Structure formats: C-alpha cells, structure tokens
Coordinates of N, CA and C in Angstrom, one line a residue:
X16 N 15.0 -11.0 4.9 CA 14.0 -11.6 5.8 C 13.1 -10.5 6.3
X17 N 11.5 -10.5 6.3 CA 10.6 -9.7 6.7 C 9.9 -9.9 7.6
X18 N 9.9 -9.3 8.9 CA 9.0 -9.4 9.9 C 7.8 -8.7 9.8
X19 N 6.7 -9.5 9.7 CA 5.2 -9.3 9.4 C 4.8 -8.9 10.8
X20 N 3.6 -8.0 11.3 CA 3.0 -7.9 12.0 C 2.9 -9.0 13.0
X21 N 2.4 -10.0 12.8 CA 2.0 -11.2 13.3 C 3.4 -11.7 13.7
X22 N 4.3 -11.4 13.4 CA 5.6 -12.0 14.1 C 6.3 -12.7 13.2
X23 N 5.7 -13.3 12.3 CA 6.1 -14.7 11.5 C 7.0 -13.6 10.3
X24 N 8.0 -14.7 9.9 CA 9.0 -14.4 8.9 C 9.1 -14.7 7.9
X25 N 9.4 -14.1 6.7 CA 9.6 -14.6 5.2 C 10.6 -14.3 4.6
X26 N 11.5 -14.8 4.1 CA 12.4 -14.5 2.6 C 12.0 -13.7 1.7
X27 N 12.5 -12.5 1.1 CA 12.1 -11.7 0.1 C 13.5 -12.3 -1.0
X28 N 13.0 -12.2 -2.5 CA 14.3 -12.3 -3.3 C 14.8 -11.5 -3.0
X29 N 16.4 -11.0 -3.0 CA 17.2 -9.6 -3.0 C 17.3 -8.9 -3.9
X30 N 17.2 -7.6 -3.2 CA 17.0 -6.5 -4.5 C 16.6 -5.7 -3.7
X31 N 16.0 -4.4 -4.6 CA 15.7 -2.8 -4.0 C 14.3 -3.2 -4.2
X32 N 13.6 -3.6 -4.3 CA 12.2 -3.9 -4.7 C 11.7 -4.3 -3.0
X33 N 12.8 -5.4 -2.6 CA 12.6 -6.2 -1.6 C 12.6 -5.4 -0.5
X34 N 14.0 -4.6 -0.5 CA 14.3 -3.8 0.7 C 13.3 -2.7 0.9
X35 N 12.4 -2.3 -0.1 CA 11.3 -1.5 0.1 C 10.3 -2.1 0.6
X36 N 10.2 -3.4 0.0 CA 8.6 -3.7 0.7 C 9.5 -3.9 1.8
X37 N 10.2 -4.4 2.8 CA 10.4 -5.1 3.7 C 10.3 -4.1 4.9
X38 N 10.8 -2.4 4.3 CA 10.7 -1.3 4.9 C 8.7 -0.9 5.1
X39 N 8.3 -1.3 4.0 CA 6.4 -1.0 4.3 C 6.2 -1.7 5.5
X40 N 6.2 -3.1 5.5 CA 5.9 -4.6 5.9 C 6.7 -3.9 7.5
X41 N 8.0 -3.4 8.1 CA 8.6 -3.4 8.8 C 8.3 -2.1 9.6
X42 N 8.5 -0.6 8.9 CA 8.4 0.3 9.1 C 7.1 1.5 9.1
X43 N 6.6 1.2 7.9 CA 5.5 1.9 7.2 C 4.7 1.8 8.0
X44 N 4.0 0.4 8.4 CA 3.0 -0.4 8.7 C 2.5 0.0 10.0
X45 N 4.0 -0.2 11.0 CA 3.2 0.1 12.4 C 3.3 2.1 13.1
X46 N 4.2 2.7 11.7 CA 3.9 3.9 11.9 C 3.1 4.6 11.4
X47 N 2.3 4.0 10.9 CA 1.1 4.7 10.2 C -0.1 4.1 10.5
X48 N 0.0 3.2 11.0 CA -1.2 2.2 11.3 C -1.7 2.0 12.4
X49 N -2.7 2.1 13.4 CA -2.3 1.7 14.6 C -2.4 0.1 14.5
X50 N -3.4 -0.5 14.1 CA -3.3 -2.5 14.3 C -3.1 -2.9 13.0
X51 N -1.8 -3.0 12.4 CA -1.4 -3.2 11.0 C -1.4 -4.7 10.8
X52 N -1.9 -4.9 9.5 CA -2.0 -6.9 9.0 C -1.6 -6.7 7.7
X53 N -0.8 -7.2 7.2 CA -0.4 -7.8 5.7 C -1.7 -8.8 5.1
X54 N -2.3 -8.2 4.1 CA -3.0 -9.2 3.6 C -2.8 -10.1 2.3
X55 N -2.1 -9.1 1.5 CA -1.0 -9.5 0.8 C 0.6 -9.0 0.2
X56 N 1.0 -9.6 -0.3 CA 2.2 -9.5 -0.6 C 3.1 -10.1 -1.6
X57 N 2.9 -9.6 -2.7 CA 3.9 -10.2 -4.5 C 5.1 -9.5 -4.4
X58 N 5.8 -10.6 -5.2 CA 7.1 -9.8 -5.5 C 7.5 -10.7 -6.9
X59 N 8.3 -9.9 -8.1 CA 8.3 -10.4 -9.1 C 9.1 -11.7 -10.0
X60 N 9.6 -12.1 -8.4 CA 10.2 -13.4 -8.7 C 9.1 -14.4 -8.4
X61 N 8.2 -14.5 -7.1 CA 7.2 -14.6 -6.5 C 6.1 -14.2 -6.3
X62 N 5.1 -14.8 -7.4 CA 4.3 -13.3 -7.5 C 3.4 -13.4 -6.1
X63 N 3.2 -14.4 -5.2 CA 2.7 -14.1 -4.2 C 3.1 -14.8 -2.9
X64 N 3.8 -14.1 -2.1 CA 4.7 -14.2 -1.0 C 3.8 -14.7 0.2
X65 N 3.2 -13.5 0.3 CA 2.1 -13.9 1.5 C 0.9 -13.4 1.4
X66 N -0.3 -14.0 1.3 CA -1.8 -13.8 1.2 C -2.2 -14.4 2.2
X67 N -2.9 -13.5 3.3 CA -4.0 -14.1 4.1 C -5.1 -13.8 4.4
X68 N -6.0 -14.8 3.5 CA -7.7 -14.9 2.8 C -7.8 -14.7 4.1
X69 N -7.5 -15.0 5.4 CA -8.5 -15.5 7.0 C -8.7 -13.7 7.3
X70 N -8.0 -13.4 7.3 CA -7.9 -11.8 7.7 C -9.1 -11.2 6.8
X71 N -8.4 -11.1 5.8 CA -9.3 -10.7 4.5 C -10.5 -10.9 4.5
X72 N -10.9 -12.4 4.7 CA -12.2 -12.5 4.6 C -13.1 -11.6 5.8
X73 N -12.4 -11.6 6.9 CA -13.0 -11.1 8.3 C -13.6 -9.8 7.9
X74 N -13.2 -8.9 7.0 CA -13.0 -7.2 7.0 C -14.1 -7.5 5.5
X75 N -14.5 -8.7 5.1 CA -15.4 -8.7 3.8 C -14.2 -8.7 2.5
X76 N -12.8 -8.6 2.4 CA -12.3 -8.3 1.2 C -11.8 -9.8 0.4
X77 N -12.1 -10.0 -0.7 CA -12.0 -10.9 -1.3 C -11.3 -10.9 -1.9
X78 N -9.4 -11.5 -2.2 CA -8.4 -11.2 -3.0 C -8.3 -11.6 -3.7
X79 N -8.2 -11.7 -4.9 CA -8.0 -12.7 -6.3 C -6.9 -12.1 -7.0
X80 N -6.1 -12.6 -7.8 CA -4.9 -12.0 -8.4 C -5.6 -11.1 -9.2
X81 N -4.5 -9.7 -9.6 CA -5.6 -9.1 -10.5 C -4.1 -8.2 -11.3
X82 N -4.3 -8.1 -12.2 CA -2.7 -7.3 -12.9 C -3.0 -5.8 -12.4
X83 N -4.7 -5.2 -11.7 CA -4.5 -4.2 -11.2 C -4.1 -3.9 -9.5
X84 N -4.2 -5.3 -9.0 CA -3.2 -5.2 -7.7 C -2.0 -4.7 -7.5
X85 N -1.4 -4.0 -6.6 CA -0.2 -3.4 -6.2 C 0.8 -4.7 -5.4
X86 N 1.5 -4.6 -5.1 CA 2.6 -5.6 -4.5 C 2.3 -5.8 -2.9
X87 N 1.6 -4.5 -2.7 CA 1.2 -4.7 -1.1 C -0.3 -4.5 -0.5
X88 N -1.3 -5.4 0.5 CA -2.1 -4.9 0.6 C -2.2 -4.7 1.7
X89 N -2.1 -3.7 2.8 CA -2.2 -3.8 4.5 C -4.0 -3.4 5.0
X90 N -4.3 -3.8 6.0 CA -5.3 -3.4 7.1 C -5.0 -3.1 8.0
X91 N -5.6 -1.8 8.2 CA -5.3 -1.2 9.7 C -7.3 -1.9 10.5
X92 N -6.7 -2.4 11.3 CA -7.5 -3.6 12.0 C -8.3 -2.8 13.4
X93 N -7.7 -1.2 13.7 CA -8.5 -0.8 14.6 C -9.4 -0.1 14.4
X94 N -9.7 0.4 13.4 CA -10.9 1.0 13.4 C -12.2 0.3 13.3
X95 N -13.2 1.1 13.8 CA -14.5 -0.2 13.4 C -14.6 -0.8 12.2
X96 N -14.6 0.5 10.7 CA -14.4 -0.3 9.5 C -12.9 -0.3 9.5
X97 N -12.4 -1.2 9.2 CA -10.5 -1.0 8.4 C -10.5 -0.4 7.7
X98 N -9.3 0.3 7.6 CA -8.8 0.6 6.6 C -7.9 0.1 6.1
X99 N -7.9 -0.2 4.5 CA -7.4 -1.1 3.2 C -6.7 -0.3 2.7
X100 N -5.3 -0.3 2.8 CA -3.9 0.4 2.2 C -3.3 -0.2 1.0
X101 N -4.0 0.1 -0.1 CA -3.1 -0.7 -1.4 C -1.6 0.2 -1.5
X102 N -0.6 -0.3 -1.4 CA 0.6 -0.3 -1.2 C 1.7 -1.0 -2.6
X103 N 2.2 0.4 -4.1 CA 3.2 -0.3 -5.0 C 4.1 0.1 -4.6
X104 N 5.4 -0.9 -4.5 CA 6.7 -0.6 -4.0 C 7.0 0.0 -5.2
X105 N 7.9 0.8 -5.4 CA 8.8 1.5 -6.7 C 10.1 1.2 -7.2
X106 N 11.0 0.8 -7.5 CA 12.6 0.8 -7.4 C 12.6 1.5 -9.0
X107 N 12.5 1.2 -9.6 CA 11.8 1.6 -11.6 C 11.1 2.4 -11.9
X108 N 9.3 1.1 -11.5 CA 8.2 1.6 -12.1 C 7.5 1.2 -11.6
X109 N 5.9 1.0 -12.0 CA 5.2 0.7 -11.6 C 4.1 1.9 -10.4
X110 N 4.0 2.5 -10.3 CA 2.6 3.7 -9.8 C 1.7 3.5 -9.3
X111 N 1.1 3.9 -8.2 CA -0.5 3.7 -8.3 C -1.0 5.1 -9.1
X112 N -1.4 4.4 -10.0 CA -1.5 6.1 -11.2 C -3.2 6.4 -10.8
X113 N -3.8 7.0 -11.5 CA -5.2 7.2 -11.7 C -5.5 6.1 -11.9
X114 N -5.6 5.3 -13.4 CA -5.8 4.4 -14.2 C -5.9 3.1 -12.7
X115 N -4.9 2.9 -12.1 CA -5.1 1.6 -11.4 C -5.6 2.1 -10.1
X116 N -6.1 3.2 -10.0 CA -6.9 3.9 -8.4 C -8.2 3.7 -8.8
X117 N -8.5 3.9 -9.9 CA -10.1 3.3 -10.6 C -10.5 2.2 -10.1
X118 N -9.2 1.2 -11.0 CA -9.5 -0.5 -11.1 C -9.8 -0.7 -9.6
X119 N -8.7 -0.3 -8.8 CA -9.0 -0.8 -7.4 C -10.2 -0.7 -6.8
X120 N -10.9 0.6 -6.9 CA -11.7 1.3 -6.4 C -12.9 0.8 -7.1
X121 N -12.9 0.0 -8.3 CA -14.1 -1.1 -8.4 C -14.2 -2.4 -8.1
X122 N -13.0 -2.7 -7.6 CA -12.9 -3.7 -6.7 C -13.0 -3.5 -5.4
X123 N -12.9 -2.8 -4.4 CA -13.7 -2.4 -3.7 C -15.1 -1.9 -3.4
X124 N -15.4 -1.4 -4.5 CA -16.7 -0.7 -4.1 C -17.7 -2.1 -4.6
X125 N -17.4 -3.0 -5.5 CA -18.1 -4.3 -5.9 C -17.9 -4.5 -4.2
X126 N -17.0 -4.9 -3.1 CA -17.4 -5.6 -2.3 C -17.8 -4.6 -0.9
X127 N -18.1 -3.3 -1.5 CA -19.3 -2.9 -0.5 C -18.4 -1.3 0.7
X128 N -17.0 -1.7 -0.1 CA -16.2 -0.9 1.2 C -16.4 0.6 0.6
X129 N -16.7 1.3 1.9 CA -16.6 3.1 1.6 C -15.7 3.5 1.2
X130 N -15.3 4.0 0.0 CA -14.2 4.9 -0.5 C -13.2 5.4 0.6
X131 N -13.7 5.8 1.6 CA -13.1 6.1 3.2 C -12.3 4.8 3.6
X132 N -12.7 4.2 3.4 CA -11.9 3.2 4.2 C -10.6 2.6 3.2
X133 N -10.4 3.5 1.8 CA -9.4 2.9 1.0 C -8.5 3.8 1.1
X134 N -7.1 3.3 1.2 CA -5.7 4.2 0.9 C -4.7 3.6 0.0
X135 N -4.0 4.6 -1.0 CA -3.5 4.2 -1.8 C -2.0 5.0 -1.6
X136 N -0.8 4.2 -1.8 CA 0.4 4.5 -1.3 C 1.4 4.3 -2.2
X137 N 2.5 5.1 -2.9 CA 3.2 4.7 -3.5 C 4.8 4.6 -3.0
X138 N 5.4 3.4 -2.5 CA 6.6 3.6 -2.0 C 8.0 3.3 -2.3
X139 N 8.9 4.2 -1.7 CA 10.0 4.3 -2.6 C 11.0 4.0 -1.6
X140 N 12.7 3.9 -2.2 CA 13.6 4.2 -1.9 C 14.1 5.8 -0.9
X141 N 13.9 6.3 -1.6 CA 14.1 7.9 -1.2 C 13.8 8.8 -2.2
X142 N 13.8 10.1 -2.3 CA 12.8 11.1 -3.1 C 14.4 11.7 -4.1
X143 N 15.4 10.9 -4.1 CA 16.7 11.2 -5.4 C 16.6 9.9 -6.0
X144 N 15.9 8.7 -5.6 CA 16.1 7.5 -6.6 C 15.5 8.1 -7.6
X145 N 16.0 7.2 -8.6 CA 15.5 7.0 -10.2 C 14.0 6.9 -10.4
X146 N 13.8 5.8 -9.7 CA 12.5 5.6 -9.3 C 11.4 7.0 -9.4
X147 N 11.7 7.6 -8.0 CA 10.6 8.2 -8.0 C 10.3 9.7 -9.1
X148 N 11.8 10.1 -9.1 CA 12.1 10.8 -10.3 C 11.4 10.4 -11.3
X149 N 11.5 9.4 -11.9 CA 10.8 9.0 -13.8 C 9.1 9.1 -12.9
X150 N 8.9 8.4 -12.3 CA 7.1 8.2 -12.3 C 6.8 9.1 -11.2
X151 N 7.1 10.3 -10.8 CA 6.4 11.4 -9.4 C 5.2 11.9 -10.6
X152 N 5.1 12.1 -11.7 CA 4.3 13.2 -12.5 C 3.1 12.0 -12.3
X153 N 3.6 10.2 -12.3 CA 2.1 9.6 -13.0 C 1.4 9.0 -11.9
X154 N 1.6 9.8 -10.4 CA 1.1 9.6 -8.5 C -0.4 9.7 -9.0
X155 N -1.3 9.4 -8.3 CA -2.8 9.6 -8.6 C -2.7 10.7 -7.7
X156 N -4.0 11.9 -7.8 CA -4.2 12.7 -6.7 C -5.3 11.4 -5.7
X157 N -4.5 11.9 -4.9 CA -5.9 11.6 -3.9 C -5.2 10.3 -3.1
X158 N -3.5 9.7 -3.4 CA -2.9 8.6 -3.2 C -1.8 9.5 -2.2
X159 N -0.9 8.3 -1.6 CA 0.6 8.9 -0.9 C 2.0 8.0 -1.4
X160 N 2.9 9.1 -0.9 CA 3.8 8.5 -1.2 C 5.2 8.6 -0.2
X161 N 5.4 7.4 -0.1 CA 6.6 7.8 1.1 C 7.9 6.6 0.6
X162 N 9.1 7.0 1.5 CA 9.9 7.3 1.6 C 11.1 6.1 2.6
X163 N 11.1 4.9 2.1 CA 12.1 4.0 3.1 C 13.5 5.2 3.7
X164 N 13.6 6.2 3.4 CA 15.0 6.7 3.4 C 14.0 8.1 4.7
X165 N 13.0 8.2 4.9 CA 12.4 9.1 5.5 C 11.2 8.7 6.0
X166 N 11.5 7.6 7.1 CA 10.8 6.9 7.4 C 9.4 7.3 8.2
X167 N 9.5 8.9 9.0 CA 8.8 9.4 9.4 C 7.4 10.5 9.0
X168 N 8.0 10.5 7.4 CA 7.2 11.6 6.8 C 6.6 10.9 6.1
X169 N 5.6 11.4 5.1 CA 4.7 10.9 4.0 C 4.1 12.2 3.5
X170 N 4.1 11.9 2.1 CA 3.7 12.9 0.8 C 2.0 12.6 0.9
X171 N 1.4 13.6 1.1 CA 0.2 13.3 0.7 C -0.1 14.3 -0.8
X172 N -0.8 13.4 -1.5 CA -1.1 14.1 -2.9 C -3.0 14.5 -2.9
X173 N -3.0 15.7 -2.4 CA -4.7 15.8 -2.4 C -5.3 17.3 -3.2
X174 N -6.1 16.5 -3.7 CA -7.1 17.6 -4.5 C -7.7 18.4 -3.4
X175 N -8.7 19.6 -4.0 CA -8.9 20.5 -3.2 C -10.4 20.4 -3.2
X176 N -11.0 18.9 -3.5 CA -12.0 18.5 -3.1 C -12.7 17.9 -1.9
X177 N -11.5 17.7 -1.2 CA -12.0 17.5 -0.1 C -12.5 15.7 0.3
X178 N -12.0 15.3 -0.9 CA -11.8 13.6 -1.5 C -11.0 12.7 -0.1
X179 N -10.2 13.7 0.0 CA -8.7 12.7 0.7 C -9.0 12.6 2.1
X180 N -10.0 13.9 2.4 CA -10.0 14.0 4.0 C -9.8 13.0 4.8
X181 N -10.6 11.9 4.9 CA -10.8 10.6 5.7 C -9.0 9.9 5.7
X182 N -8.4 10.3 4.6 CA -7.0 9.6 4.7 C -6.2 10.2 6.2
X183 N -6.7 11.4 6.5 CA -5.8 11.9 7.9 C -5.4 11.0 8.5
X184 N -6.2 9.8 8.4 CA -5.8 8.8 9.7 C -4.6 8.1 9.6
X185 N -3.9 8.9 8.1 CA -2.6 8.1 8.2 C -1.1 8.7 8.5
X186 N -1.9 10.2 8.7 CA -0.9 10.8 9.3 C -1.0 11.4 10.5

C-alpha cells in the first residue's frame, strides 16, 4: 500500500519494482521536494496506477502514454515554475539513459517547459542490487540516482557544462 502526497492510498502489485516506487511515492518525494504531487504512476502489471490530468493540466503538462515515459512522474508544486521529476524505478532494468532524456525533453519542450524545470531520476533498491550494477554505465549525464536503501543521499550525474546547475534544488 502507497501513501501519496495527497493522503489517499493505492495497492501496488508485490515485488521489488513496488517497494521502490512506494519508497519514491513515500520517501523520495517529500525529501527532496518541498510540495511533492504524483502525477503519474505505472507499474507492469498496471500500466497505470495513478494519473492526475487535474494537477497536470494546472502546471500546462499534458500526459499521454508514451513507451518513453518512466514509471514515475512527480511535481514539486512550490516553486513558481514546478519542477517535473521523471522518475524509472530499477529492480532489473529499464534507465533513464540519454536515448529516453531526449524523448522526454521533447515532450516537454513541445509544451513549452524550461529545461530547468525538468529532473530526471533513476531509482533503485541499493547501490549492491543487480539492478543498479548491470545498468550504472547506461545513467544519462545530467540525470540522478538514488537509493531506497540510502534514503538521504542522491547521486547526482553532471557534466562539466554547467547543464545540471538548476537541478541543486534537489539536493
């Protein structure tokens, strides 16, 4: 069971997939965030658990299924613009690699949001799962990665462009 921001509850299937997102949704969210919202939320028995267009639409972002969405989408709700945290849970596979930081990043920039206001997150079990071991090499720069087992820390992966700066706000 996952307690969302908003208070309201959901069923995840069981599994390590689950217990990760449930740790974003639970933990991630309000330590990194100051006014965290779930906007959406798949999982692979369910490909979509919880979508909320009303949020979404408020901040201008328009969700549509997309095979380059990640399993999680959060908004941090206090800043004047939000900030839009695409969030892949890990237990296997799955990455926010370069390839799907693109796709994202033209689906945002089609609806108008500053590169600044986008964060990209890749979350795991802990930094000895299998998980993050096979896919650490295919992280995008410029993305993060954290840790259900290290709930306080986060990896940030940044070029020396000076790209990532605006992400400070997540640590």
């Amino acid at each position: 069971l996952v307690t969302f921001p908003s208070g309201e509850t959901r069923p995840l299937a069981p599994g390590p997939s689950s217990f990760i997102a449930q740790g974003v949704v639970e933990v991630f969210a309000p330590r990194f965030l100051e006014t965290p919202a779930v906007l959406w939320l798949s999982e692979s028995g369910n490909k979509v658990v919880v979508r909320d267009d009303r949020i979404a639409a408020s901040i201008g972002l328009n969700i549509e299924a997309d095979k380059n969405l990640p399993d999680l989408i959060l908004a941090d709700l206090a800043p004047r613009d939000p900030l839009i945290v695409f969030v892949e849970v890990v237990a296997t596979d799955g990455v926010i690699t370069p390839r799907r930081q693109e796709a994202i990043f033209d689906l945002t920039d089609a609806a108008g949001f500053d590169r600044r206001q986008i964060a990209f997150v890749t979350a795991y079990q802990d930094r000895a799962s299998a998980g993050f071991k096979k896919t650490v090499t295919q992280l995008a720069w410029g993305s993060f990665a954290w840790f259900v087992s290290e709930p306080d820390h986060i990896v940030i992966l940044r070029t020396g462009s000076g790209t990532c700066a605006s992400l400070a706000q997540l640590v």
